[in-house]
GROMACS .gro file of C-alpha atoms in nm:
model
  355
    1MET     CA    1   2.733  -9.147  -2.329
    2THR     CA    2   2.918  -9.133  -1.978
    3ALA     CA    3   2.922  -8.826  -1.735
    4ILE     CA    4   3.225  -8.654  -1.660
    5PRO     CA    5   3.168  -8.558  -1.300
    6ASP     CA    6   3.318  -8.243  -1.148
    7GLN     CA    7   3.654  -8.332  -0.995
    8ALA     CA    8   3.709  -8.228  -0.627
    9ARG     CA    9   4.040  -8.222  -0.496
   10ALA     CA   10   4.241  -8.228  -0.165
   11VAL     CA   11   4.135  -7.939   0.069
   12ARG     CA   12   4.383  -7.648   0.055
   13GLU     CA   13   4.530  -7.612   0.400
   14GLU     CA   14   4.406  -7.259   0.470
   15ASP     CA   15   4.068  -7.387   0.368
   16ALA     CA   16   4.039  -7.675   0.608
   17PHE     CA   17   3.786  -7.721   0.878
   18ASP     CA   18   3.690  -7.937   1.174
   19VAL     CA   19   3.546  -8.241   0.982
   20ALA     CA   20   3.434  -8.426   1.320
   21ARG     CA   21   3.253  -8.103   1.445
   22VAL     CA   22   3.076  -8.098   1.082
   23ASP     CA   23   3.012  -8.453   1.086
   24ALA     CA   24   2.806  -8.429   1.440
   25PHE     CA   25   2.616  -8.124   1.352
   26LEU     CA   26   2.492  -8.296   1.032
   27LYS     CA   27   2.404  -8.621   1.194
   28GLN     CA   28   2.181  -8.414   1.415
   29HIS     CA   29   2.009  -8.252   1.132
   30ILE     CA   30   2.024  -8.534   0.847
   31ASP     CA   31   1.907  -8.896   0.893
   32GLY     CA   32   2.087  -9.177   0.787
   33LEU     CA   33   2.411  -9.053   0.757
   34ASP     CA   34   2.657  -9.347   0.759
   35GLY     CA   35   3.037  -9.321   0.904
   36VAL     CA   36   3.250  -9.027   0.888
   37PRO     CA   37   3.281  -8.820   0.559
   38THR     CA   38   3.595  -8.779   0.369
   39VAL     CA   39   3.631  -8.413   0.246
   40LYS     CA   40   3.736  -8.274  -0.079
   41GLN     CA   41   3.731  -7.941  -0.210
   42PHE     CA   42   3.609  -7.826  -0.553
   43PRO     CA   43   3.790  -7.608  -0.786
   44GLY     CA   44   3.745  -7.242  -0.814
   45GLY     CA   45   3.649  -7.108  -0.484
   46ALA     CA   46   3.783  -6.730  -0.551
   47SER     CA   47   3.467  -6.632  -0.344
   48ASN     CA   48   3.291  -6.879  -0.151
   49LEU     CA   49   3.415  -7.229  -0.081
   50THR     CA   50   3.254  -7.551  -0.180
   51TYR     CA   51   3.348  -7.908  -0.049
   52LEU     CA   52   3.238  -8.252  -0.109
   53LEU     CA   53   3.149  -8.460   0.178
   54SER     CA   54   3.146  -8.831   0.111
   55TYR     CA   55   2.961  -9.056   0.344
   56ALA     CA   56   2.949  -9.447   0.314
   57ASN     CA   57   2.571  -9.385   0.159
   58ARG     CA   58   2.537  -9.048   0.068
   59GLU     CA   59   2.719  -8.732  -0.093
   60LEU     CA   60   2.659  -8.404   0.028
   61VAL     CA   61   2.812  -8.050  -0.071
   62LEU     CA   62   2.892  -7.784   0.205
   63ARG     CA   63   2.911  -7.413   0.110
   64ARG     CA   64   3.100  -7.148   0.350
   65PRO     CA   65   3.262  -6.825   0.307
   66PRO     CA   66   3.639  -6.758   0.291
   67ARG     CA   67   3.860  -6.645   0.573
   68GLY     CA   68   3.932  -6.285   0.584
   69ALA     CA   69   3.783  -5.967   0.523
   70LYS     CA   70   3.432  -5.961   0.359
   71ALA     CA   71   3.262  -5.702   0.125
   72LYS     CA   72   2.953  -5.580   0.303
   73SER     CA   73   2.663  -5.828   0.254
   74ALA     CA   74   2.896  -6.070   0.061
   75HIS     CA   75   2.957  -6.429   0.170
   76ASP     CA   76   2.615  -6.451   0.342
   77MET     CA   77   2.543  -6.839   0.353
   78LEU     CA   78   2.220  -6.823   0.546
   79ARG     CA   79   2.085  -6.561   0.303
   80GLU     CA   80   2.197  -6.784   0.012
   81ALA     CA   81   2.009  -7.087   0.157
   82ARG     CA   82   1.692  -6.899   0.203
   83VAL     CA   83   1.701  -6.780  -0.137
   84MET     CA   84   1.738  -7.145  -0.262
   85ASP     CA   85   1.451  -7.259  -0.031
   86ALA     CA   86   1.219  -6.985  -0.162
   87LEU     CA   87   1.317  -7.033  -0.527
   88LYS     CA   88   1.297  -7.421  -0.543
   89PRO     CA   89   0.937  -7.451  -0.564
   90SER     CA   90   0.931  -7.245  -0.895
   91TYR     CA   91   1.267  -7.315  -1.032
   92PRO     CA   92   1.336  -7.689  -1.016
   93TYR     CA   93   1.697  -7.646  -1.111
   94VAL     CA   94   1.785  -7.525  -0.762
   95PRO     CA   95   1.953  -7.806  -0.541
   96ALA     CA   96   1.778  -7.891  -0.214
   97ILE     CA   97   1.902  -7.735   0.108
   98LEU     CA   98   1.952  -8.010   0.367
   99ALA     CA   99   2.083  -7.820   0.663
  100ARG     CA  100   2.219  -7.477   0.775
  101CYS     CA  101   2.437  -7.377   1.050
  102ASP     CA  102   2.462  -7.025   1.234
  103ASP     CA  103   2.658  -7.186   1.513
  104ALA     CA  104   3.008  -7.052   1.531
  105GLU     CA  105   3.131  -7.338   1.753
  106VAL     CA  106   3.110  -7.582   1.462
  107ILE     CA  107   3.363  -7.430   1.205
  108GLY     CA  108   3.363  -7.041   1.314
  109GLN     CA  109   3.145  -6.929   1.020
  110ASP     CA  110   2.790  -6.997   0.898
  111PHE     CA  111   2.751  -7.241   0.644
  112TYR     CA  112   2.484  -7.468   0.472
  113VAL     CA  113   2.467  -7.826   0.319
  114MET     CA  114   2.292  -7.912   0.016
  115GLU     CA  115   2.215  -8.223  -0.183
  116ARG     CA  116   2.474  -8.319  -0.462
  117LEU     CA  117   2.368  -8.303  -0.824
  118ASN     CA  118   2.545  -8.556  -1.003
  119GLY     CA  119   2.639  -8.446  -1.354
  120THR     CA  120   2.883  -8.266  -1.568
  121ILE     CA  121   2.993  -7.894  -1.487
  122LEU     CA  122   3.193  -7.735  -1.750
  123ARG     CA  123   3.531  -7.565  -1.683
  124ARG     CA  124   3.773  -7.392  -1.909
  125ASP     CA  125   3.760  -7.664  -2.197
  126LEU     CA  126   3.464  -7.878  -2.344
  127PRO     CA  127   3.547  -8.250  -2.265
  128PRO     CA  128   3.576  -8.452  -2.582
  129GLU     CA  129   3.386  -8.740  -2.391
  130LEU     CA  130   3.076  -8.541  -2.435
  131GLY     CA  131   3.056  -8.582  -2.815
  132LEU     CA  132   2.929  -8.241  -2.894
  133ASP     CA  133   2.974  -8.137  -3.230
  134HIS     CA  134   2.921  -7.791  -3.378
  135ASP     CA  135   2.557  -7.834  -3.376
  136GLY     CA  136   2.544  -7.963  -3.037
  137VAL     CA  137   2.758  -7.691  -2.898
  138HIS     CA  138   2.528  -7.451  -3.038
  139GLN     CA  139   2.218  -7.619  -2.879
  140LEU     CA  140   2.407  -7.611  -2.554
  141CYS     CA  141   2.447  -7.238  -2.565
  142LEU     CA  142   2.066  -7.202  -2.646
  143GLY     CA  143   1.973  -7.400  -2.371
  144PHE     CA  144   2.181  -7.236  -2.131
  145VAL     CA  145   2.027  -6.872  -2.228
  146ASP     CA  146   1.689  -7.069  -2.212
  147ARG     CA  147   1.744  -7.146  -1.841
  148LEU     CA  148   1.828  -6.794  -1.748
  149ILE     CA  149   1.505  -6.683  -1.927
  150ASP     CA  150   1.298  -6.912  -1.723
  151LEU     CA  151   1.440  -6.782  -1.431
  152HIS     CA  152   1.351  -6.440  -1.524
  153ARG     CA  153   0.994  -6.552  -1.575
  154VAL     CA  154   0.949  -6.674  -1.230
  155ASP     CA  155   0.666  -6.516  -1.042
  156THR     CA  156   0.824  -6.267  -0.782
  157GLN     CA  157   0.474  -6.200  -0.635
  158GLN     CA  158   0.515  -6.506  -0.411
  159PRO     CA  159   0.574  -6.394  -0.046
  160ALA     CA  160   0.908  -6.581   0.010
  161LEU     CA  161   1.050  -6.413  -0.318
  162ARG     CA  162   0.910  -6.083  -0.295
  163GLU     CA  163   1.121  -5.987   0.005
  164LEU     CA  164   1.437  -6.058  -0.156
  165GLY     CA  165   1.459  -5.721  -0.373
  166LYS     CA  166   1.424  -5.366  -0.295
  167GLY     CA  167   1.196  -5.270  -0.597
  168GLU     CA  168   1.223  -5.035  -0.872
  169GLY     CA  169   1.562  -4.859  -0.878
  170TYR     CA  170   1.795  -5.161  -0.916
  171ILE     CA  171   2.027  -5.037  -1.186
  172ALA     CA  172   2.096  -4.713  -1.003
  173ARG     CA  173   2.148  -4.892  -0.659
  174GLN     CA  174   2.391  -5.123  -0.849
  175VAL     CA  175   2.598  -4.864  -1.024
  176ALA     CA  176   2.616  -4.642  -0.698
  177GLY     CA  177   2.716  -4.957  -0.501
  178TRP     CA  178   2.964  -5.115  -0.732
  179ASN     CA  179   3.148  -4.775  -0.777
  180GLU     CA  180   3.188  -4.755  -0.389
  181ARG     CA  181   3.297  -5.111  -0.359
  182TRP     CA  182   3.572  -5.039  -0.643
  183ARG     CA  183   3.697  -4.763  -0.434
  184GLN     CA  184   3.718  -4.969  -0.112
  185ALA     CA  185   3.886  -5.235  -0.294
  186ALA     CA  186   4.178  -5.016  -0.423
  187THR     CA  187   4.529  -5.132  -0.361
  188ASP     CA  188   4.871  -4.967  -0.442
  189GLY     CA  189   4.892  -4.936  -0.813
  190SER     CA  190   4.539  -5.004  -0.906
  191ASP     CA  191   4.375  -4.810  -1.183
  192PRO     CA  192   4.149  -4.566  -1.025
  193CYS     CA  193   3.869  -4.593  -1.290
  194GLU     CA  194   3.714  -4.256  -1.224
  195ASP     CA  195   3.630  -4.226  -1.592
  196VAL     CA  196   3.468  -4.557  -1.638
  197MET     CA  197   3.263  -4.500  -1.330
  198ALA     CA  198   3.136  -4.148  -1.448
  199TRP     CA  199   3.040  -4.326  -1.772
  200LEU     CA  200   2.840  -4.565  -1.625
  201ALA     CA  201   2.655  -4.303  -1.397
  202ALA     CA  202   2.584  -4.084  -1.700
  203SER     CA  203   2.480  -4.370  -1.921
  204GLN     CA  204   2.260  -4.572  -1.710
  205PRO     CA  205   1.905  -4.604  -1.820
  206PRO     CA  206   1.641  -4.396  -1.650
  207HIS     CA  207   1.440  -4.704  -1.553
  208ASP     CA  208   1.475  -5.058  -1.491
  209ASN     CA  209   1.357  -5.272  -1.771
  210ALA     CA  210   1.163  -5.521  -1.536
  211SER     CA  211   1.178  -5.668  -1.200
  212CYS     CA  212   1.235  -6.031  -1.167
  213VAL     CA  213   1.461  -6.306  -0.991
  214ILE     CA  214   1.813  -6.292  -1.128
  215HIS     CA  215   2.105  -6.490  -1.055
  216ASN     CA  216   2.387  -6.240  -1.051
  217ASP     CA  217   2.661  -6.515  -1.157
  218TYR     CA  218   2.521  -6.722  -1.420
  219ARG     CA  219   2.784  -6.895  -1.601
  220PHE     CA  220   2.867  -7.230  -1.753
  221ASP     CA  221   3.071  -7.354  -1.434
  222ASN     CA  222   2.749  -7.285  -1.221
  223VAL     CA  223   2.510  -7.506  -1.412
  224VAL     CA  224   2.507  -7.896  -1.390
  225LEU     CA  225   2.443  -8.103  -1.728
  226ALA     CA  226   2.273  -8.424  -1.704
  227PRO     CA  227   2.494  -8.719  -1.674
  228ASP     CA  228   2.323  -8.895  -1.973
  229ASN     CA  229   2.260  -8.610  -2.209
  230PRO     CA  230   2.487  -8.289  -2.175
  231LEU     CA  231   2.226  -8.052  -2.344
  232ASP     CA  232   1.987  -8.104  -2.047
  233ILE     CA  233   2.053  -7.858  -1.769
  234ILE     CA  234   1.947  -8.017  -1.445
  235GLY     CA  235   2.098  -7.785  -1.197
  236VAL     CA  236   2.188  -7.422  -1.132
  237LEU     CA  237   2.445  -7.352  -0.858
  238ASP     CA  238   2.590  -7.053  -0.641
  239TRP     CA  239   2.299  -6.845  -0.562
  240GLU     CA  240   2.497  -6.591  -0.344
  241MET     CA  241   2.421  -6.304  -0.516
  242ALA     CA  242   2.060  -6.379  -0.641
  243THR     CA  243   1.786  -6.100  -0.578
  244ILE     CA  244   1.510  -5.936  -0.745
  245GLY     CA  245   1.643  -5.696  -1.014
  246ASP     CA  246   1.693  -5.612  -1.390
  247PRO     CA  247   1.706  -5.900  -1.626
  248LEU     CA  248   1.938  -5.721  -1.855
  249MET     CA  249   2.192  -5.643  -1.572
  250ASP     CA  250   2.181  -6.018  -1.515
  251LEU     CA  251   2.255  -6.108  -1.874
  252GLY     CA  252   2.538  -5.846  -1.879
  253GLY     CA  253   2.705  -6.008  -1.579
  254SER     CA  254   2.700  -6.353  -1.755
  255LEU     CA  255   2.845  -6.218  -2.077
  256ALA     CA  256   3.145  -6.073  -1.858
  257TYR     CA  257   3.268  -6.422  -1.868
  258TRP     CA  258   3.170  -6.507  -2.222
  259VAL     CA  259   3.512  -6.513  -2.372
  260GLN     CA  260   3.501  -6.583  -2.724
  261ALA     CA  261   3.714  -6.708  -3.009
  262ASP     CA  262   3.810  -6.397  -3.161
  263ASP     CA  263   3.883  -6.189  -2.849
  264ASP     CA  264   4.227  -6.080  -2.781
  265LYS     CA  265   4.497  -6.291  -2.626
  266VAL     CA  266   4.491  -6.128  -2.287
  267PHE     CA  267   4.087  -6.162  -2.263
  268GLN     CA  268   4.158  -6.527  -2.375
  269SER     CA  269   4.377  -6.602  -2.079
  270PHE     CA  270   4.063  -6.521  -1.845
  271ARG     CA  271   3.842  -6.786  -2.020
  272ARG     CA  272   3.722  -7.016  -1.775
  273GLN     CA  273   3.425  -7.174  -1.987
  274PRO     CA  274   3.425  -7.317  -2.319
  275THR     CA  275   3.262  -7.028  -2.507
  276HIS     CA  276   3.540  -7.034  -2.759
  277GLU     CA  277   3.445  -7.365  -2.914
  278ALA     CA  278   3.324  -7.387  -3.277
  279GLY     CA  279   2.931  -7.358  -3.279
  280THR     CA  280   2.927  -7.120  -2.955
  281LEU     CA  281   2.723  -6.828  -2.988
  282THR     CA  282   2.899  -6.496  -2.976
  283ARG     CA  283   2.796  -6.230  -2.738
  284ALA     CA  284   2.610  -6.063  -2.981
  285GLU     CA  285   2.411  -6.360  -3.080
  286VAL     CA  286   2.335  -6.421  -2.702
  287VAL     CA  287   2.193  -6.102  -2.658
  288ALA     CA  288   1.990  -6.118  -2.990
  289TYR     CA  289   1.846  -6.450  -2.895
  290TYR     CA  290   1.766  -6.342  -2.538
  291GLY     CA  291   1.568  -6.029  -2.670
  292GLU     CA  292   1.370  -6.239  -2.923
  293ARG     CA  293   1.264  -6.496  -2.677
  294SER     CA  294   1.228  -6.265  -2.368
  295GLY     CA  295   1.065  -5.975  -2.540
  296LEU     CA  296   1.267  -5.716  -2.390
  297ASP     CA  297   1.440  -5.431  -2.608
  298VAL     CA  298   1.827  -5.521  -2.636
  299SER     CA  299   1.909  -5.269  -2.893
  300ARG     CA  300   2.111  -5.044  -2.628
  301PHE     CA  301   2.297  -5.337  -2.446
  302GLY     CA  302   2.620  -5.173  -2.446
  303PHE     CA  303   2.556  -5.010  -2.094
  304TYR     CA  304   2.477  -5.359  -1.952
  305GLU     CA  305   2.808  -5.523  -2.124
  306VAL     CA  306   3.037  -5.236  -1.967
  307PHE     CA  307   2.866  -5.271  -1.639
  308GLY     CA  308   2.927  -5.648  -1.636
  309LEU     CA  309   3.271  -5.604  -1.684
  310PHE     CA  310   3.310  -5.329  -1.440
  311ARG     CA  311   3.136  -5.546  -1.180
  312LEU     CA  312   3.361  -5.850  -1.261
  313MET     CA  313   3.666  -5.610  -1.243
  314VAL     CA  314   3.542  -5.512  -0.885
  315ILE     CA  315   3.505  -5.873  -0.775
  316ILE     CA  316   3.864  -5.964  -0.903
  317GLN     CA  317   4.003  -5.665  -0.727
  318GLN     CA  318   3.829  -5.740  -0.390
  319ILE     CA  319   3.988  -6.102  -0.418
  320TYR     CA  320   4.326  -5.934  -0.488
  321ARG     CA  321   4.302  -5.707  -0.193
  322ARG     CA  322   4.260  -6.003   0.036
  323TYR     CA  323   4.572  -6.150  -0.110
  324ALA     CA  324   4.759  -5.834  -0.082
  325LEU     CA  325   4.667  -5.806   0.255
  326GLY     CA  326   4.770  -6.150   0.352
  327GLN     CA  327   4.431  -6.274   0.421
  328THR     CA  328   4.473  -6.552   0.177
  329THR     CA  329   4.771  -6.725   0.050
  330ASN     CA  330   4.624  -6.903  -0.262
  331PRO     CA  331   4.852  -6.836  -0.538
  332GLN     CA  332   4.612  -6.830  -0.807
  333PHE     CA  333   4.518  -6.481  -0.671
  334ALA     CA  334   4.869  -6.337  -0.725
  335GLY     CA  335   4.780  -6.206  -1.080
  336PHE     CA  336   4.440  -6.071  -0.999
  337GLY     CA  337   4.583  -5.701  -0.957
  338ASP     CA  338   4.684  -5.738  -1.314
  339ALA     CA  339   4.364  -5.893  -1.424
  340ALA     CA  340   4.157  -5.587  -1.268
  341ARG     CA  341   4.381  -5.322  -1.462
  342TYR     CA  342   4.320  -5.529  -1.772
  343MET     CA  343   3.931  -5.520  -1.737
  344GLY     CA  344   3.957  -5.139  -1.690
  345MET     CA  345   4.103  -5.097  -2.004
  346ARG     CA  346   3.855  -5.320  -2.172
  347CYS     CA  347   3.563  -5.135  -2.027
  348ARG     CA  348   3.707  -4.829  -2.174
  349ARG     CA  349   3.741  -4.996  -2.531
  350LEU     CA  350   3.374  -5.074  -2.506
  351ILE     CA  351   3.279  -4.727  -2.402
  352ALA     CA  352   3.486  -4.587  -2.690
  353ALA     CA  353   3.273  -4.838  -2.921
  354GLU     CA  354   2.964  -4.716  -2.796
  355GLY     CA  355   3.067  -4.343  -2.908
   0.00000   0.00000   0.00000
C-alpha cells in the first residue's frame, strides 16, 4: 500500500518569512543540514501556521503563530514545544522537538522546529488509495479513540507534566474563560449567545470527572497514519492547547468536528475530516466506546457536546475578527462570521434536545 503524504503548497504571501535567517538559526542548532531549504506551507493554518522545510538531506516542520492580534495565552509556540518535550517520554506519538527560537530578530515571532513524520494525514475526504472498506473505516475510528484514551491514561504526577495544569476546577474555568473570549471576539452582527452561555454556566457538572493530559484539538487532521498501514496512528500533532484537564471536555471538543452522514447540509459544509464515510462511528457510538474503554460515566454527555461546539464557535469567531479587522487577508476566513452564527443556532438545538 502506498502512503499519501500530506501535500504542502506554496507559501501564502502574508505568511512568508525570511528563509535565510531561519536557515542560519537552524544550522546553529541542528547538525548536518545540507544546503538551503525550500519552504512550503501545509493547508489549514486557521490558527498557527505550519511549514515544510526541505533540505537536501532532511525534512523539517516549522510552527509559528499568525500575524495579527492574539487571544490571551493563545499561539504560545514555546509552551507548545515544552508540552511536547514533557509528554514525549510517556506518549510516543509526539514528534520530537529539534529547535526552538525566542529571538525576534529571526522572523519577528517565536517558533519551533520538529521532526517530520512521514505518513498520511486525513483531510475532508478519505483517499481511495488507502483501500479502506466499511470494516477498515470502523477500525480506523476505534483506533483514533484508543489513542485519545491512551493520552488520558498518561501519568500526570511526573514533574514535567504536573506543572501544565491548575488542578481541580478545570470545567468551571473553561466555561468562564470561553464565555469571556466570546464577548471579546464579537463583531458587528455577531450572535450575542448570552442564552447559550447562561445554559453552560448553569448546567456544568459540579466537579471534574478526572484530571489528565488532554490534547484539546484532537481531530483526524491532527493525527498521522503509518505509510504502510492506515490503521496505525504513528503521530499526533498540534499540541498548542494541551493541558491538564477533564477528559470528557477533551472528547466533547473533538466531537465538535465529527460531522456525520445524517447531519444537516449546513453542518456538512463544515466537514474537514472523513467522518461521513460508511463504517464511521456516529458521535453517540464514539461516546459509548470511550465510556466503555475508559470506565468514565458518559450518561450525561450533552453538556460536553454543547460546550465543544460553543468553544469551536468562539475559535471561528476569533479568526473572523482578525479577518474583519484586516489583520489577515486569507479569503477562506470571509465566511467565518456566518459559520459562528450557525454554530450558535446548533448549540441551541442541542440544548433544546437536552430538555
